[in-house]
PDB file of C-alpha atoms in Angstrom:
ATOM      1  CA  MET A  45     131.810  87.295 105.715  1.00  0.00           C
ATOM      2  CA  ALA A  46     128.543  88.341 107.332  1.00  0.00           C
ATOM      3  CA  TYR A  47     126.281  86.367 109.648  1.00  0.00           C
ATOM      4  CA  ALA A  48     123.268  84.731 108.011  1.00  0.00           C
ATOM      5  CA  ASP A  49     121.269  86.201 110.871  1.00  0.00           C
ATOM      6  CA  PRO A  50     122.717  89.580 111.953  1.00  0.00           C
ATOM      7  CA  MET A  51     120.787  89.325 115.234  1.00  0.00           C
ATOM      8  CA  SER A  52     122.918  86.352 116.263  1.00  0.00           C
ATOM      9  CA  ARG A  53     126.158  88.297 116.414  1.00  0.00           C
ATOM     10  CA  VAL A  54     127.310  90.173 119.464  1.00  0.00           C
ATOM     11  CA  PRO A  55     126.092  93.803 119.405  1.00  0.00           C
ATOM     12  CA  PHE A  56     128.640  96.464 118.528  1.00  0.00           C
ATOM     13  CA  PHE A  57     130.613  97.442 121.619  1.00  0.00           C
ATOM     14  CA  MET A  58     133.737  99.356 122.506  1.00  0.00           C
ATOM     15  CA  PHE A  59     135.471 100.658 125.606  1.00  0.00           C
ATOM     16  CA  GLN A  60     136.566 104.083 126.785  1.00  0.00           C
ATOM     17  CA  ASP A  61     138.521 105.214 129.838  1.00  0.00           C
ATOM     18  CA  ARG A  62     137.212 108.471 131.275  1.00  0.00           C
ATOM     19  CA  GLU A  63     137.439 110.477 134.473  1.00  0.00           C
ATOM     20  CA  HIS A  64     134.496 109.839 136.768  1.00  0.00           C
ATOM     21  CA  GLY A  65     134.367 111.095 140.326  1.00  0.00           C
ATOM     22  CA  ALA A  66     137.390 111.173 142.615  1.00  0.00           C
ATOM     23  CA  ASP A  67     139.900 108.513 143.540  1.00  0.00           C
ATOM     24  CA  ALA A  68     139.548 108.532 147.334  1.00  0.00           C
ATOM     25  CA  GLU A  69     142.813 106.724 148.070  1.00  0.00           C
ATOM     26  CA  ALA A  70     144.907 108.767 145.650  1.00  0.00           C
ATOM     27  CA  SER A  71     143.270 112.006 146.798  1.00  0.00           C
ATOM     28  CA  LYS A  72     144.086 111.224 150.424  1.00  0.00           C
ATOM     29  CA  GLU A  73     147.687 110.448 149.527  1.00  0.00           C
ATOM     30  CA  LYS A  74     148.169 113.562 147.375  1.00  0.00           C
ATOM     31  CA  GLY A  75     146.267 115.943 149.612  1.00  0.00           C
ATOM     32  CA  TYR A  76     144.023 117.151 146.788  1.00  0.00           C
ATOM     33  CA  GLU A  77     141.242 115.658 144.678  1.00  0.00           C
ATOM     34  CA  VAL A  78     142.547 113.215 142.093  1.00  0.00           C
ATOM     35  CA  PRO A  79     140.092 112.194 139.359  1.00  0.00           C
ATOM     36  CA  LYS A  80     139.259 108.502 139.135  1.00  0.00           C
ATOM     37  CA  MET A  81     139.688 106.799 135.771  1.00  0.00           C
ATOM     38  CA  VAL A  82     136.818 104.431 135.002  1.00  0.00           C
ATOM     39  CA  THR A  83     136.355 102.118 132.028  1.00  0.00           C
ATOM     40  CA  PHE A  84     132.996 102.469 130.284  1.00  0.00           C
ATOM     41  CA  ILE A  85     131.485 100.045 127.799  1.00  0.00           C
ATOM     42  CA  LEU A  86     129.581 101.635 124.922  1.00  0.00           C
ATOM     43  CA  ILE A  87     127.145  99.185 123.386  1.00  0.00           C
ATOM     44  CA  THR A  88     124.587  99.446 120.598  1.00  0.00           C
ATOM     45  CA  PRO A  89     121.875  96.767 121.057  1.00  0.00           C
ATOM     46  CA  HIS A  90     120.347  95.321 117.916  1.00  0.00           C
ATOM     47  CA  GLY A  91     117.672  97.673 116.605  1.00  0.00           C
ATOM     48  CA  HIS A  92     118.858 100.567 118.784  1.00  0.00           C
ATOM     49  CA  LYS A  93     118.963 103.953 117.085  1.00  0.00           C
ATOM     50  CA  GLY A  94     121.015 106.876 118.258  1.00  0.00           C
ATOM     51  CA  ASP A  95     124.152 107.055 120.358  1.00  0.00           C
ATOM     52  CA  PRO A  96     125.500 103.881 121.998  1.00  0.00           C
ATOM     53  CA  LEU A  97     124.346 103.145 125.546  1.00  0.00           C
ATOM     54  CA  GLU A  98     126.995 103.673 128.211  1.00  0.00           C
ATOM     55  CA  PHE A  99     127.612 101.589 131.331  1.00  0.00           C
ATOM     56  CA  PHE A 100     130.399 101.040 133.825  1.00  0.00           C
ATOM     57  CA  ALA A 101     132.186  98.160 132.089  1.00  0.00           C
ATOM     58  CA  ASP A 102     132.843  95.918 135.082  1.00  0.00           C
ATOM     59  CA  GLU A 103     129.348  96.347 136.538  1.00  0.00           C
ATOM     60  CA  PHE A 104     127.658  95.790 133.158  1.00  0.00           C
ATOM     61  CA  ILE A 105     129.605  92.614 132.399  1.00  0.00           C
ATOM     62  CA  THR A 106     129.009  91.225 135.892  1.00  0.00           C
ATOM     63  CA  ARG A 107     125.267  91.890 135.572  1.00  0.00           C
ATOM     64  CA  LYS A 108     125.050  90.302 132.130  1.00  0.00           C
ATOM     65  CA  ASP A 109     127.068  87.336 133.341  1.00  0.00           C
ATOM     66  CA  GLY A 110     124.426  86.791 136.012  1.00  0.00           C
ATOM     67  CA  ASP A 111     121.659  87.110 133.415  1.00  0.00           C
ATOM     68  CA  ALA A 112     123.417  84.566 131.187  1.00  0.00           C
ATOM     69  CA  ARG A 113     123.572  82.062 134.048  1.00  0.00           C
ATOM     70  CA  LYS A 114     119.793  82.422 134.389  1.00  0.00           C
ATOM     71  CA  GLY A 115     119.262  81.923 130.663  1.00  0.00           C
ATOM     72  CA  LEU A 116     118.291  85.555 130.106  1.00  0.00           C
ATOM     73  CA  TYR A 117     121.299  86.602 128.003  1.00  0.00           C
ATOM     74  CA  ASP A 118     123.616  85.064 125.442  1.00  0.00           C
ATOM     75  CA  PRO A 119     126.663  83.665 127.315  1.00  0.00           C
ATOM     76  CA  ALA A 120     128.761  83.896 124.147  1.00  0.00           C
ATOM     77  CA  TRP A 121     128.242  87.654 124.153  1.00  0.00           C
ATOM     78  CA  VAL A 122     129.345  87.864 127.783  1.00  0.00           C
ATOM     79  CA  SER A 123     132.515  85.943 126.907  1.00  0.00           C
ATOM     80  CA  GLU A 124     133.241  88.430 124.142  1.00  0.00           C
ATOM     81  CA  PHE A 125     132.644  91.376 126.481  1.00  0.00           C
ATOM     82  CA  LYS A 126     135.067  89.876 129.017  1.00  0.00           C
ATOM     83  CA  ALA A 127     137.724  89.124 126.437  1.00  0.00           C
ATOM     84  CA  GLY A 128     137.229  92.543 124.889  1.00  0.00           C
ATOM     85  CA  LEU A 129     137.709  94.293 128.223  1.00  0.00           C
ATOM     86  CA  ALA A 130     140.850  92.273 128.911  1.00  0.00           C
ATOM     87  CA  ALA A 131     142.204  93.145 125.463  1.00  0.00           C
ATOM     88  CA  TRP A 132     141.366  96.831 125.980  1.00  0.00           C
ATOM     89  CA  ARG A 133     143.285  96.894 129.255  1.00  0.00           C
ATOM     90  CA  GLU A 134     146.238  95.346 127.459  1.00  0.00           C
ATOM     91  CA  GLY A 135     146.189  98.254 125.031  1.00  0.00           C
ATOM     92  CA  LYS A 136     144.632  96.420 122.092  1.00  0.00           C
ATOM     93  CA  VAL A 137     141.843  97.879 119.962  1.00  0.00           C
ATOM     94  CA  LEU A 138     138.936  95.686 118.889  1.00  0.00           C
ATOM     95  CA  PRO A 139     137.447  95.848 115.372  1.00  0.00           C
ATOM     96  CA  ARG A 140     134.069  97.587 115.060  1.00  0.00           C
ATOM     97  CA  ASN A 141     132.374  94.883 112.977  1.00  0.00           C
ATOM     98  CA  GLY A 142     132.275  91.115 113.333  1.00  0.00           C
ATOM     99  CA  THR A 143     133.578  88.866 116.114  1.00  0.00           C
ATOM    100  CA  PRO A 144     137.020  90.099 117.235  1.00  0.00           C
ATOM    101  CA  LEU A 145     139.604  87.374 116.763  1.00  0.00           C
ATOM    102  CA  LEU A 146     141.284  88.604 119.937  1.00  0.00           C
ATOM    103  CA  THR A 147     138.246  87.354 121.883  1.00  0.00           C
ATOM    104  CA  TRP A 148     138.026  83.961 120.107  1.00  0.00           C
ATOM    105  CA  GLU A 149     138.791  81.455 122.849  1.00  0.00           C
ATOM    106  CA  ARG A 150     139.012  78.414 120.555  1.00  0.00           C
ATOM    107  CA  ILE A 151     142.752  78.868 120.089  1.00  0.00           C
ATOM    108  CA  LEU A 152     145.661  79.876 122.295  1.00  0.00           C
ATOM    109  CA  LYS A 153     146.017  83.541 123.197  1.00  0.00           C
ATOM    110  CA  SER A 154     149.458  83.771 121.591  1.00  0.00           C
ATOM    111  CA  ARG A 155     148.052  82.428 118.313  1.00  0.00           C
ATOM    112  CA  ARG A 156     145.094  84.838 118.475  1.00  0.00           C
ATOM    113  CA  ASP A 157     147.404  87.788 118.950  1.00  0.00           C
ATOM    114  CA  GLN A 158     149.450  86.686 115.942  1.00  0.00           C
ATOM    115  CA  LEU A 159     146.516  86.034 113.622  1.00  0.00           C
ATOM    116  CA  ALA A 160     144.610  89.178 114.619  1.00  0.00           C
ATOM    117  CA  GLN A 161     147.275  91.300 112.964  1.00  0.00           C
ATOM    118  CA  ARG A 162     146.112  89.989 109.558  1.00  0.00           C
ATOM    119  CA  PHE A 163     142.583  88.778 110.324  1.00  0.00           C
ATOM    120  CA  PRO A 164     140.899  91.151 112.798  1.00  0.00           C
ATOM    121  CA  THR A 165     137.683  89.114 113.040  1.00  0.00           C
ATOM    122  CA  VAL A 166     136.578  85.476 113.015  1.00  0.00           C
ATOM    123  CA  GLU A 167     134.597  86.334 109.895  1.00  0.00           C
ATOM    124  CA  ASP A 168     137.787  87.483 108.169  1.00  0.00           C
ATOM    125  CA  LEU A 169     139.460  84.197 109.042  1.00  0.00           C
ATOM    126  CA  ALA A 170     136.440  82.177 107.869  1.00  0.00           C
ATOM    127  CA  ALA A 171     136.447  84.000 104.530  1.00  0.00           C
ATOM    128  CA  VAL A 172     139.987  82.951 103.586  1.00  0.00           C
ATOM    129  CA  PRO A 173     139.835  80.928 100.317  1.00  0.00           C
ATOM    130  CA  ASP A 174     141.692  77.637  99.851  1.00  0.00           C
ATOM    131  CA  SER A 175     144.247  79.376  97.657  1.00  0.00           C
ATOM    132  CA  SER A 176     145.279  81.657 100.528  1.00  0.00           C
ATOM    133  CA  LEU A 177     145.379  79.170 103.406  1.00  0.00           C
ATOM    134  CA  GLY A 178     149.147  79.493 103.427  1.00  0.00           C
ATOM    135  CA  ASP A 179     148.724  83.057 104.669  1.00  0.00           C
ATOM    136  CA  ILE A 180     147.384  81.629 107.920  1.00  0.00           C
ATOM    137  CA  GLY A 181     150.079  79.007 108.385  1.00  0.00           C
ATOM    138  CA  MET A 182     150.433  75.244 108.412  1.00  0.00           C
ATOM    139  CA  ASP A 183     147.248  74.997 110.451  1.00  0.00           C
ATOM    140  CA  GLY A 184     145.418  77.309 108.052  1.00  0.00           C
ATOM    141  CA  ARG A 185     142.748  74.876 106.875  1.00  0.00           C
ATOM    142  CA  VAL A 186     141.982  73.690 110.401  1.00  0.00           C
ATOM    143  CA  LEU A 187     141.609  77.229 111.752  1.00  0.00           C
ATOM    144  CA  ARG A 188     139.642  78.483 108.758  1.00  0.00           C
ATOM    145  CA  ASP A 189     137.207  75.553 108.946  1.00  0.00           C
ATOM    146  CA  MET A 190     136.932  75.949 112.709  1.00  0.00           C
ATOM    147  CA  ALA A 191     135.975  79.603 112.247  1.00  0.00           C
ATOM    148  CA  ARG A 192     133.374  78.660 109.640  1.00  0.00           C
ATOM    149  CA  GLY A 193     131.968  75.987 111.938  1.00  0.00           C
ATOM    150  CA  ASP A 194     131.610  78.430 114.834  1.00  0.00           C
ATOM    151  CA  ILE A 195     129.783  80.947 112.675  1.00  0.00           C
ATOM    152  CA  LYS A 196     127.431  78.281 111.327  1.00  0.00           C
ATOM    153  CA  ALA A 197     126.771  76.905 114.822  1.00  0.00           C
ATOM    154  CA  LYS A 198     125.947  80.359 116.142  1.00  0.00           C
ATOM    155  CA  THR A 199     123.595  80.935 113.219  1.00  0.00           C
ATOM    156  CA  ASP A 200     121.884  77.571 113.739  1.00  0.00           C
ATOM    157  CA  LEU A 201     121.411  78.242 117.446  1.00  0.00           C
ATOM    158  CA  SER A 202     120.176  81.820 117.103  1.00  0.00           C
ATOM    159  CA  PRO A 203     116.465  80.865 116.734  1.00  0.00           C
ATOM    160  CA  VAL A 204     116.727  78.687 119.866  1.00  0.00           C
ATOM    161  CA  VAL A 205     118.468  81.439 121.828  1.00  0.00           C
ATOM    162  CA  LYS A 206     115.849  83.979 120.723  1.00  0.00           C
ATOM    163  CA  GLU A 207     112.976  81.630 121.605  1.00  0.00           C
ATOM    164  CA  LEU A 208     114.463  81.000 125.049  1.00  0.00           C
ATOM    165  CA  ALA A 209     115.016  84.700 125.632  1.00  0.00           C
ATOM    166  CA  ASP A 210     111.427  85.459 124.580  1.00  0.00           C
ATOM    167  CA  ALA A 211     110.092  82.730 126.884  1.00  0.00           C
ATOM    168  CA  ASN A 212     112.123  84.039 129.818  1.00  0.00           C
ATOM    169  CA  GLU A 213     110.917  87.562 129.154  1.00  0.00           C
ATOM    170  CA  THR A 214     107.302  86.327 129.131  1.00  0.00           C
ATOM    171  CA  ILE A 215     107.858  84.523 132.439  1.00  0.00           C
ATOM    172  CA  ARG A 216     109.444  87.632 133.944  1.00  0.00           C
ATOM    173  CA  ARG A 217     106.473  89.795 132.929  1.00  0.00           C
ATOM    174  CA  GLN A 218     104.003  87.231 134.274  1.00  0.00           C
ATOM    175  CA  GLN A 219     105.869  87.145 137.575  1.00  0.00           C
ATOM    176  CA  GLU A 220     105.750  90.940 137.777  1.00  0.00           C
ATOM    177  CA  GLN A 221     102.012  90.923 137.021  1.00  0.00           C
ATOM    178  CA  LEU A 222     101.408  88.218 139.641  1.00  0.00           C
ATOM    179  CA  ALA A 223     103.420  90.126 142.223  1.00  0.00           C
ATOM    180  CA  ALA A 224     101.473  93.315 141.477  1.00  0.00           C
ATOM    181  CA  LEU A 225      98.142  91.457 141.713  1.00  0.00           C
ATOM    182  CA  THR A 226      99.155  89.809 144.980  1.00  0.00           C
ATOM    183  CA  SER A 227     100.157  93.182 146.381  1.00  0.00           C
ATOM    184  CA  ARG A 228      96.791  94.699 145.418  1.00  0.00           C
ATOM    185  CA  LEU A 229      94.900  91.774 146.953  1.00  0.00           C
ATOM    186  CA  ASP A 230      96.888  92.068 150.182  1.00  0.00           C
ATOM    187  CA  ALA A 231      96.147  95.793 150.328  1.00  0.00           C
ATOM    188  CA  LEU A 232      92.432  95.152 149.683  1.00  0.00           C
ATOM    189  CA  GLU A 233      92.223  92.525 152.421  1.00  0.00           C
ATOM    190  CA  ALA A 234      94.013  94.815 154.842  1.00  0.00           C
ATOM    191  CA  SER A 235      91.576  97.669 154.120  1.00  0.00           C
ATOM    192  CA  GLU A 236      88.591  95.365 154.615  1.00  0.00           C
ATOM    193  CA  ASP A 237      89.921  93.959 157.871  1.00  0.00           C
ATOM    194  CA  ALA A 238      90.763  97.331 159.398  1.00  0.00           C
ATOM    195  CA  PRO A 239      87.151  98.438 160.255  1.00  0.00           C
ATOM    196  CA  ARG A 240      86.338  95.039 161.729  1.00  0.00           C
ATOM    197  CA  ARG A 241      89.267  95.157 164.063  1.00  0.00           C
ATOM    198  CA  GLY A 242      88.231  98.608 165.317  1.00  0.00           C
ATOM    199  CA  ARG A 243      84.461  97.910 165.613  1.00  0.00           C
ATOM    200  CA  PRO A 244      83.148  97.061 169.178  1.00  0.00           C
ATOM    201  CA  ARG A 245      81.266  93.804 169.586  1.00  0.00           C
ATOM    202  CA  LYS A 246      77.473  93.990 169.695  1.00  0.00           C
ATOM    203  CA  GLU A 247      77.443  92.722 173.279  1.00  0.00           C
ATOM    204  CA  ALA A 248      79.516  95.718 174.321  1.00  0.00           C
ATOM    205  CA  GLU A 249      77.205  98.107 172.435  1.00  0.00           C
ATOM    206  CA  THR A 250      74.033  96.872 174.187  1.00  0.00           C
ATOM    207  CA  ALA A 251      75.547  96.621 177.665  1.00  0.00           C
TER     208      ALA A 251
END
């Protein structure tokens, strides 16, 4: 089941562990340089073309968490990044499309782990027909309807989230323009004041 508005879903992301720099503590202990393993997040923003963008996972998620608290980023996406990173470090692989069920915090972790084996994404769970609710379990209808409700709520809120993000971006640009203008005015005033401070008074010139 796809989102009514594809822009409302979390961008595609995945994680990779790669060597980056040296592990100072391990190198000191071993007596030779030991590579440091770092987790990267590869993310493809909506509308981005080309290879995914790469960031240090922990730093990226911390930064976006701060942006979300300021209303500059979707907090639901940050939650999915966090849950995805935790799942990755537990050795679990997230699906490439849709909202990973492993990151769906509406149900207990043990239940998510169980369901994700058959329904990798929230969209998969929401798409289960009435005739197959038994495949989910005794709580099948409740979970299926909950998944559908979450998808609908995210779709309904997407215009509001986009409008807020656009407004915050406009404010940010205006603040940058104001700061630049203030800086230019300060520099102009300083250049105009400099000759006056160095010019002798007329009384001193005629004395």
